[in-house]
């Protein structure tokens, strides 16, 4: 097949993808070429592991719907690397879709179809009983907020909804009013802002689902540089859980916890508390599902994925709100100690403790910060 010299071919996973050179060479791609983010490869690797694990136990048509596909990198990889899938990708950029189709041809994919439509009109076409997707993917530039409703409607009972966000300045608290409007909650700037961000995304998605008499449960989440993503199982039944609440954070002593109530003062130092939320305060990982993911990691994906998934398994039953070594060391005005050392010391003192996939120097524990500081400096 003839490809012009402005187009290059990359291989991601086991899949060849045609990319405009400008999308790879320029930090801000021109508007007239299709957008592609090479830094999101790690996130696409995670997706392949999550989706293939999920579909192994899924009964029914393995239909994958990507509402904002760009050049189709994720959909192409699903079609090529996960057997038995039927993939429909959608975008409004005709040049992106044209390249996407050519990529499908060079990978000899007969299970890959493209659509040029508004995302919600695309999802609406699959929202009737018998035509819904086993996996529905929402991957916007910025916030996914306005697409979640139609994404849920297009997801089959016992299917999976996958949602990403890249508006991290909003989620991290630079624009609190914008965050409240988009995610129905406000953040607090902390050392664990990426966890608060993930919980805000989940809080919005789960609340929208509940309004539709749908229960959405987190299976796996990932934070990768400027890219946050959540994966939820969808069940067509009313959501009777009470897991929307707040993260209470004390700037004075560093104490933190998830709470279902709006509290005002710190239980350790009585200082005024800052509240992040409303947001999801339940589990971020389904332990059994993450264990299955570990058994299902292809050889060709980035090794960082395996390390992150191993950590996710260890932290899957742990409390909300991780700590970092630097944060504790700074409060104590001392040098950090190794991560395995603080985890070991906490466990020896009768606390549960684990590393976290959210931060390479982060750890989770059921200990309060006063005891952590005492153990840290012992």
Short mmCIF file of C-alpha atoms in Angstrom, two decimals:
data_model
loop_
_atom_site.label_atom_id
_atom_site.label_comp_id
_atom_site.label_asym_id
_atom_site.label_seq_id
_atom_site.Cartn_x
_atom_site.Cartn_y
_atom_site.Cartn_z
CA UNK A 1 0.00 0.00 0.00
CA UNK A 2 1.31 3.50 -0.88
CA UNK A 3 1.84 5.75 2.16
CA UNK A 4 3.06 9.33 1.58
CA UNK A 5 6.28 10.66 3.15
CA UNK A 6 4.39 12.75 5.72
CA UNK A 7 3.19 9.54 7.37
CA UNK A 8 5.30 7.16 9.43
CA UNK A 9 4.57 3.70 10.83
CA UNK A 10 5.18 2.84 14.48
CA UNK A 11 4.72 -0.49 16.23
CA UNK A 12 2.96 -0.50 19.58
CA UNK A 13 2.47 -3.85 21.24
CA UNK A 14 1.97 -6.20 18.29
CA UNK A 15 0.20 -3.56 16.18
CA UNK A 16 1.41 -1.26 13.40
CA UNK A 17 -0.08 2.25 13.52
CA UNK A 18 0.19 4.94 10.86
CA UNK A 19 1.00 8.35 12.35
CA UNK A 20 1.44 11.82 10.79
CA UNK A 21 5.08 12.86 11.37
CA UNK A 22 3.91 16.20 12.73
CA UNK A 23 2.04 14.44 15.55
CA UNK A 24 5.32 12.87 16.70
CA UNK A 25 7.71 15.75 16.01
CA UNK A 26 5.81 18.74 17.40
CA UNK A 27 4.87 19.26 21.05
CA UNK A 28 1.60 20.93 20.02
CA UNK A 29 0.36 19.18 16.85
CA UNK A 30 -1.11 21.47 14.16
CA UNK A 31 -4.91 21.48 13.98
CA UNK A 32 -4.94 20.09 10.44
CA UNK A 33 -3.34 16.76 11.38
CA UNK A 34 -4.73 13.92 13.44
CA UNK A 35 -3.80 13.98 17.13
CA UNK A 36 -1.68 11.16 18.56
CA UNK A 37 -0.07 11.03 21.99
CA UNK A 38 2.98 8.70 22.01
CA UNK A 39 3.33 9.21 25.78
CA UNK A 40 0.00 7.44 26.28
CA UNK A 41 1.53 4.12 25.13
CA UNK A 42 1.84 2.97 28.76
CA UNK A 43 -1.86 3.68 29.31
CA UNK A 44 -2.75 1.75 26.16
CA UNK A 45 -0.61 -1.16 27.43
CA UNK A 46 -2.61 -1.11 30.68
CA UNK A 47 -5.83 -1.10 28.61
CA UNK A 48 -4.81 -4.23 26.70
CA UNK A 49 -4.16 -6.07 29.99
CA UNK A 50 -7.41 -4.84 31.61
CA UNK A 51 -9.59 -5.50 28.55
CA UNK A 52 -8.18 -8.94 27.74
CA UNK A 53 -8.54 -10.00 31.40
CA UNK A 54 -12.10 -8.69 31.53
CA UNK A 55 -13.17 -10.33 28.25
CA UNK A 56 -11.80 -13.74 29.24
CA UNK A 57 -14.72 -14.15 31.64
CA UNK A 58 -17.25 -12.13 29.65
CA UNK A 59 -20.23 -13.98 28.19
CA UNK A 60 -21.70 -12.38 25.09
CA UNK A 61 -20.55 -10.40 22.08
CA UNK A 62 -17.11 -8.89 22.67
CA UNK A 63 -17.98 -5.49 21.22
CA UNK A 64 -15.52 -2.65 21.86
CA UNK A 65 -16.69 0.95 21.32
CA UNK A 66 -14.25 3.90 21.25
CA UNK A 67 -16.11 7.21 21.10
CA UNK A 68 -13.11 9.55 20.60
CA UNK A 69 -10.60 7.41 18.77
CA UNK A 70 -8.26 9.89 17.05
CA UNK A 71 -5.95 7.72 14.94
CA UNK A 72 -7.51 4.64 16.52
CA UNK A 73 -4.41 3.44 18.39
CA UNK A 74 -6.35 1.86 21.26
CA UNK A 75 -9.04 0.32 19.06
CA UNK A 76 -6.47 -1.02 16.59
CA UNK A 77 -4.60 -2.71 19.40
CA UNK A 78 -7.80 -4.20 20.84
CA UNK A 79 -8.81 -5.54 17.41
CA UNK A 80 -5.34 -6.96 16.74
CA UNK A 81 -4.24 -8.17 20.18
CA UNK A 82 -7.44 -9.44 21.86
CA UNK A 83 -8.96 -12.41 19.97
CA UNK A 84 -12.70 -12.49 19.28
CA UNK A 85 -13.31 -8.75 19.56
CA UNK A 86 -15.46 -6.63 17.24
CA UNK A 87 -14.21 -3.02 17.27
CA UNK A 88 -16.05 0.18 16.34
CA UNK A 89 -14.13 3.46 16.60
CA UNK A 90 -15.54 6.95 16.17
CA UNK A 91 -14.07 10.41 15.57
CA UNK A 92 -15.01 13.68 13.86
CA UNK A 93 -11.64 14.09 12.12
CA UNK A 94 -11.90 12.54 8.61
CA UNK A 95 -8.11 12.41 8.08
CA UNK A 96 -7.70 10.55 11.39
CA UNK A 97 -10.35 8.02 10.37
CA UNK A 98 -8.76 7.56 6.94
CA UNK A 99 -5.38 6.78 8.51
CA UNK A 100 -7.12 4.57 11.05
CA UNK A 101 -8.65 2.50 8.21
CA UNK A 102 -5.27 2.22 6.49
CA UNK A 103 -3.72 1.03 9.75
CA UNK A 104 -6.43 -1.64 9.97
CA UNK A 105 -5.54 -2.75 6.43
CA UNK A 106 -1.81 -3.13 7.11
CA UNK A 107 -2.69 -5.21 10.21
CA UNK A 108 -5.16 -7.30 8.14
CA UNK A 109 -8.03 -6.51 10.51
CA UNK A 110 -11.51 -7.56 9.38
CA UNK A 111 -12.98 -6.83 12.86
CA UNK A 112 -12.42 -3.05 12.79
CA UNK A 113 -14.94 -0.43 11.62
CA UNK A 114 -14.87 3.38 11.72
CA UNK A 115 -17.60 5.98 12.25
CA UNK A 116 -17.62 9.78 11.75
CA UNK A 117 -20.08 11.19 14.24
CA UNK A 118 -20.60 13.20 17.40
CA UNK A 119 -19.56 10.95 20.30
CA UNK A 120 -22.98 10.80 21.95
CA UNK A 121 -24.75 10.17 18.64
CA UNK A 122 -22.25 7.33 18.08
CA UNK A 123 -22.93 5.86 21.53
CA UNK A 124 -26.69 6.34 21.12
CA UNK A 125 -26.59 4.06 18.08
CA UNK A 126 -25.40 1.29 20.43
CA UNK A 127 -27.63 2.10 23.41
CA UNK A 128 -30.52 -0.26 22.61
CA UNK A 129 -30.83 -3.68 24.19
CA UNK A 130 -28.92 -6.25 22.12
CA UNK A 131 -26.48 -3.76 20.61
CA UNK A 132 -24.57 -2.40 23.63
CA UNK A 133 -20.81 -2.64 24.02
CA UNK A 134 -18.99 -5.10 26.26
CA UNK A 135 -16.36 -2.37 26.69
CA UNK A 136 -17.05 1.33 26.14
CA UNK A 137 -14.08 3.70 26.05
CA UNK A 138 -14.16 7.48 26.64
CA UNK A 139 -10.77 9.10 26.06
CA UNK A 140 -11.18 12.87 25.58
CA UNK A 141 -8.73 15.75 25.45
CA UNK A 142 -9.61 17.30 28.84
CA UNK A 143 -12.59 16.26 30.96
CA UNK A 144 -14.86 13.26 30.21
CA UNK A 145 -17.74 14.79 32.21
CA UNK A 146 -20.12 15.56 29.34
CA UNK A 147 -19.78 12.09 27.77
CA UNK A 148 -20.30 9.81 30.78
CA UNK A 149 -24.11 9.68 30.58
CA UNK A 150 -24.22 8.45 26.96
CA UNK A 151 -21.22 6.15 27.58
CA UNK A 152 -23.04 4.35 30.39
CA UNK A 153 -26.18 3.94 28.23
CA UNK A 154 -24.05 2.23 25.55
CA UNK A 155 -22.49 -0.25 28.01
CA UNK A 156 -24.09 -3.67 28.35
CA UNK A 157 -25.11 -5.19 31.72
CA UNK A 158 -21.92 -6.72 33.24
CA UNK A 159 -19.86 -4.74 30.72
CA UNK A 160 -16.99 -2.33 31.36
CA UNK A 161 -16.83 1.46 31.08
CA UNK A 162 -13.36 2.96 30.70
CA UNK A 163 -12.92 6.71 31.29
CA UNK A 164 -9.85 8.93 31.13
CA UNK A 165 -9.16 12.58 32.00
CA UNK A 166 -6.30 14.91 31.09
CA UNK A 167 -7.53 18.18 32.67
CA UNK A 168 -5.19 17.70 35.60
CA UNK A 169 -4.85 21.38 36.50
CA UNK A 170 -8.59 21.36 37.20
CA UNK A 171 -8.47 18.07 39.11
CA UNK A 172 -5.41 19.12 41.15
CA UNK A 173 -7.05 22.28 42.44
CA UNK A 174 -5.75 25.11 40.25
CA UNK A 175 -9.32 25.91 39.13
CA UNK A 176 -11.60 24.78 41.96
CA UNK A 177 -14.79 26.32 40.53
CA UNK A 178 -14.23 24.53 37.21
CA UNK A 179 -13.66 21.26 39.07
CA UNK A 180 -16.89 21.69 41.04
CA UNK A 181 -18.85 22.31 37.82
CA UNK A 182 -17.32 19.38 35.93
CA UNK A 183 -16.83 16.77 38.67
CA UNK A 184 -19.38 17.90 41.31
CA UNK A 185 -16.59 18.03 43.91
CA UNK A 186 -13.54 20.10 44.80
CA UNK A 187 -9.93 18.96 45.26
CA UNK A 188 -7.30 19.84 47.87
CA UNK A 189 -3.64 20.31 46.92
CA UNK A 190 -1.74 17.51 48.65
CA UNK A 191 1.18 15.13 48.05
CA UNK A 192 -1.43 12.57 46.96
CA UNK A 193 -3.41 14.84 44.58
CA UNK A 194 -3.47 12.13 41.89
CA UNK A 195 -5.49 9.86 44.20
CA UNK A 196 -7.94 12.67 45.00
CA UNK A 197 -8.26 13.29 41.24
CA UNK A 198 -9.01 9.63 40.52
CA UNK A 199 -11.62 9.63 43.31
CA UNK A 200 -13.25 12.76 41.83
CA UNK A 201 -13.49 11.09 38.39
CA UNK A 202 -14.95 7.97 40.01
CA UNK A 203 -17.32 10.03 42.16
CA UNK A 204 -18.78 11.74 39.11
CA UNK A 205 -19.04 8.53 37.04
CA UNK A 206 -20.62 6.48 39.84
CA UNK A 207 -23.10 9.28 40.69
CA UNK A 208 -24.18 9.64 37.04
CA UNK A 209 -24.60 5.85 36.85
CA UNK A 210 -26.69 5.83 40.06
CA UNK A 211 -29.00 8.46 38.54
CA UNK A 212 -29.58 6.02 35.65
CA UNK A 213 -30.31 3.14 38.09
CA UNK A 214 -26.94 1.60 37.24
CA UNK A 215 -24.24 0.40 39.65
CA UNK A 216 -20.67 1.22 38.54
CA UNK A 217 -17.83 -0.44 40.48
CA UNK A 218 -14.10 0.36 40.08
CA UNK A 219 -12.03 -2.60 38.87
CA UNK A 220 -8.70 -0.86 38.22
CA UNK A 221 -7.31 2.68 38.02
CA UNK A 222 -4.05 4.12 36.71
CA UNK A 223 -2.24 7.44 36.83
CA UNK A 224 0.38 7.94 34.15
CA UNK A 225 2.08 11.36 33.93
CA UNK A 226 -0.62 13.66 32.53
CA UNK A 227 -3.18 10.91 32.02
CA UNK A 228 -5.62 9.44 34.56
CA UNK A 229 -7.86 6.48 33.75
CA UNK A 230 -10.53 4.46 35.57
CA UNK A 231 -12.14 1.14 34.63
CA UNK A 232 -15.58 0.27 36.05
CA UNK A 233 -17.89 -2.75 35.84
CA UNK A 234 -21.46 -1.78 34.94
CA UNK A 235 -24.49 -3.56 36.40
CA UNK A 236 -28.07 -2.62 35.49
CA UNK A 237 -29.39 -2.43 39.04
CA UNK A 238 -30.01 0.42 41.50
CA UNK A 239 -26.91 1.48 43.44
CA UNK A 240 -27.67 1.06 47.16
CA UNK A 241 -24.08 1.74 48.39
CA UNK A 242 -23.14 4.81 50.41
CA UNK A 243 -19.56 5.37 49.27
CA UNK A 244 -19.61 9.00 48.17
CA UNK A 245 -17.93 11.18 50.79
CA UNK A 246 -14.85 13.29 51.45
CA UNK A 247 -11.12 13.16 51.98
CA UNK A 248 -10.36 15.11 55.19
CA UNK A 249 -6.83 16.54 55.10
CA UNK A 250 -5.07 18.52 57.85
CA UNK A 251 -2.42 20.86 56.45
CA UNK A 252 -1.04 21.44 59.95
CA UNK A 253 -0.09 17.89 61.01
CA UNK A 254 -0.64 15.94 57.77
CA UNK A 255 -3.41 13.71 59.16
CA UNK A 256 -5.82 12.41 56.50
CA UNK A 257 -8.70 10.00 56.09
CA UNK A 258 -11.77 9.16 54.04
CA UNK A 259 -15.05 10.09 55.71
CA UNK A 260 -18.73 9.93 54.80
CA UNK A 261 -19.39 13.09 56.83
CA UNK A 262 -18.33 16.71 56.36
CA UNK A 263 -16.03 17.23 59.35
CA UNK A 264 -14.34 20.51 60.32
CA UNK A 265 -11.50 19.79 62.75
CA UNK A 266 -8.53 17.40 62.91
CA UNK A 267 -8.86 14.50 65.36
CA UNK A 268 -5.12 14.67 66.12
CA UNK A 269 -4.27 18.38 66.44
CA UNK A 270 -7.73 20.07 66.38
CA UNK A 271 -6.69 22.32 63.47
CA UNK A 272 -9.18 23.24 60.74
CA UNK A 273 -9.62 20.44 58.18
CA UNK A 274 -9.63 20.89 54.40
CA UNK A 275 -12.21 18.71 52.64
CA UNK A 276 -11.87 17.26 49.14
CA UNK A 277 -15.10 16.04 47.60
CA UNK A 278 -17.76 14.86 47.35
CA UNK A 279 -15.90 11.94 45.76
CA UNK A 280 -15.66 8.14 45.79
CA UNK A 281 -14.29 6.85 49.12
CA UNK A 282 -14.61 3.11 48.39
CA UNK A 283 -12.03 0.70 46.99
CA UNK A 284 -10.07 1.65 43.87
CA UNK A 285 -9.15 -1.92 42.85
CA UNK A 286 -11.01 -5.22 42.67
CA UNK A 287 -8.46 -7.57 44.28
CA UNK A 288 -9.51 -10.74 42.42
CA UNK A 289 -9.56 -8.90 39.09
CA UNK A 290 -6.09 -7.41 39.66
CA UNK A 291 -4.77 -10.90 40.54
CA UNK A 292 -6.17 -12.16 37.22
CA UNK A 293 -4.49 -9.25 35.42
CA UNK A 294 -1.10 -10.38 36.75
CA UNK A 295 -1.66 -13.80 35.14
CA UNK A 296 -2.56 -12.11 31.86
CA UNK A 297 0.33 -9.73 31.12
CA UNK A 298 1.64 -10.16 27.55
CA UNK A 299 5.43 -10.27 27.06
CA UNK A 300 5.40 -7.27 24.74
CA UNK A 301 3.89 -4.61 27.05
CA UNK A 302 5.99 -2.15 29.07
CA UNK A 303 7.52 -3.77 32.17
CA UNK A 304 6.36 -0.74 34.20
CA UNK A 305 2.84 -2.17 33.84
CA UNK A 306 3.72 -5.36 35.70
CA UNK A 307 5.34 -3.45 38.59
CA UNK A 308 2.33 -1.12 38.90
CA UNK A 309 -0.16 -4.02 38.83
CA UNK A 310 1.81 -5.91 41.51
CA UNK A 311 1.62 -2.80 43.72
CA UNK A 312 -2.10 -2.40 42.94
CA UNK A 313 -2.68 -5.96 44.21
CA UNK A 314 -0.84 -5.19 47.47
CA UNK A 315 -2.77 -1.94 48.06
CA UNK A 316 -6.19 -3.20 46.92
CA UNK A 317 -7.47 -3.75 50.48
CA UNK A 318 -5.65 -0.78 52.04
CA UNK A 319 -7.15 2.50 53.33
CA UNK A 320 -7.55 5.62 51.19
CA UNK A 321 -4.88 8.37 51.11
CA UNK A 322 -1.26 7.31 50.73
CA UNK A 323 1.82 8.98 52.24
CA UNK A 324 5.19 9.67 50.58
CA UNK A 325 8.68 9.27 52.03
CA UNK A 326 9.62 12.86 51.13
CA UNK A 327 6.49 14.24 52.79
CA UNK A 328 7.23 12.48 56.10
CA UNK A 329 10.95 13.33 55.95
CA UNK A 330 10.12 17.00 55.30
CA UNK A 331 7.82 17.15 58.32
CA UNK A 332 10.54 15.58 60.47
CA UNK A 333 13.31 17.69 58.82
CA UNK A 334 15.30 14.50 58.26
CA UNK A 335 16.49 12.36 55.35
CA UNK A 336 14.02 9.82 53.87
CA UNK A 337 14.46 6.14 54.71
CA UNK A 338 14.00 3.35 52.12
CA UNK A 339 10.40 2.47 51.22
CA UNK A 340 10.72 -1.21 52.15
CA UNK A 341 12.13 -0.14 55.54
CA UNK A 342 9.15 2.04 56.55
CA UNK A 343 6.70 -0.64 55.32
CA UNK A 344 8.56 -3.31 57.30
CA UNK A 345 8.70 -1.13 60.45
CA UNK A 346 4.97 -0.36 60.25
CA UNK A 347 4.14 -4.06 59.87
CA UNK A 348 6.42 -4.97 62.80
CA UNK A 349 4.49 -2.46 64.91
CA UNK A 350 1.22 -4.19 64.13
CA UNK A 351 -0.02 -1.96 61.30
CA UNK A 352 -0.90 -3.00 57.77
CA UNK A 353 1.26 -1.29 55.12
CA UNK A 354 1.97 -1.58 51.39
CA UNK A 355 3.55 0.33 48.52
CA UNK A 356 1.19 2.14 46.13
CA UNK A 357 0.97 2.22 42.33
CA UNK A 358 0.24 5.96 42.55
CA UNK A 359 3.75 7.05 43.54
CA UNK A 360 7.17 5.28 43.50
CA UNK A 361 7.96 6.60 47.01
CA UNK A 362 4.40 6.27 48.30
CA UNK A 363 2.97 3.84 50.85
CA UNK A 364 -0.43 3.05 52.37
CA UNK A 365 -1.06 2.17 55.98
CA UNK A 366 -3.82 2.10 58.58
CA UNK A 367 -1.51 3.95 60.99
CA UNK A 368 -2.13 7.62 61.83
CA UNK A 369 0.56 10.13 60.87
CA UNK A 370 1.75 10.73 64.46
CA UNK A 371 2.67 7.04 64.77
CA UNK A 372 4.16 6.99 61.25
CA UNK A 373 6.49 9.88 62.21
CA UNK A 374 7.46 8.10 65.41
CA UNK A 375 8.26 4.86 63.54
CA UNK A 376 10.00 6.77 60.71
CA UNK A 377 12.46 8.43 63.07
CA UNK A 378 12.97 5.44 65.39
#
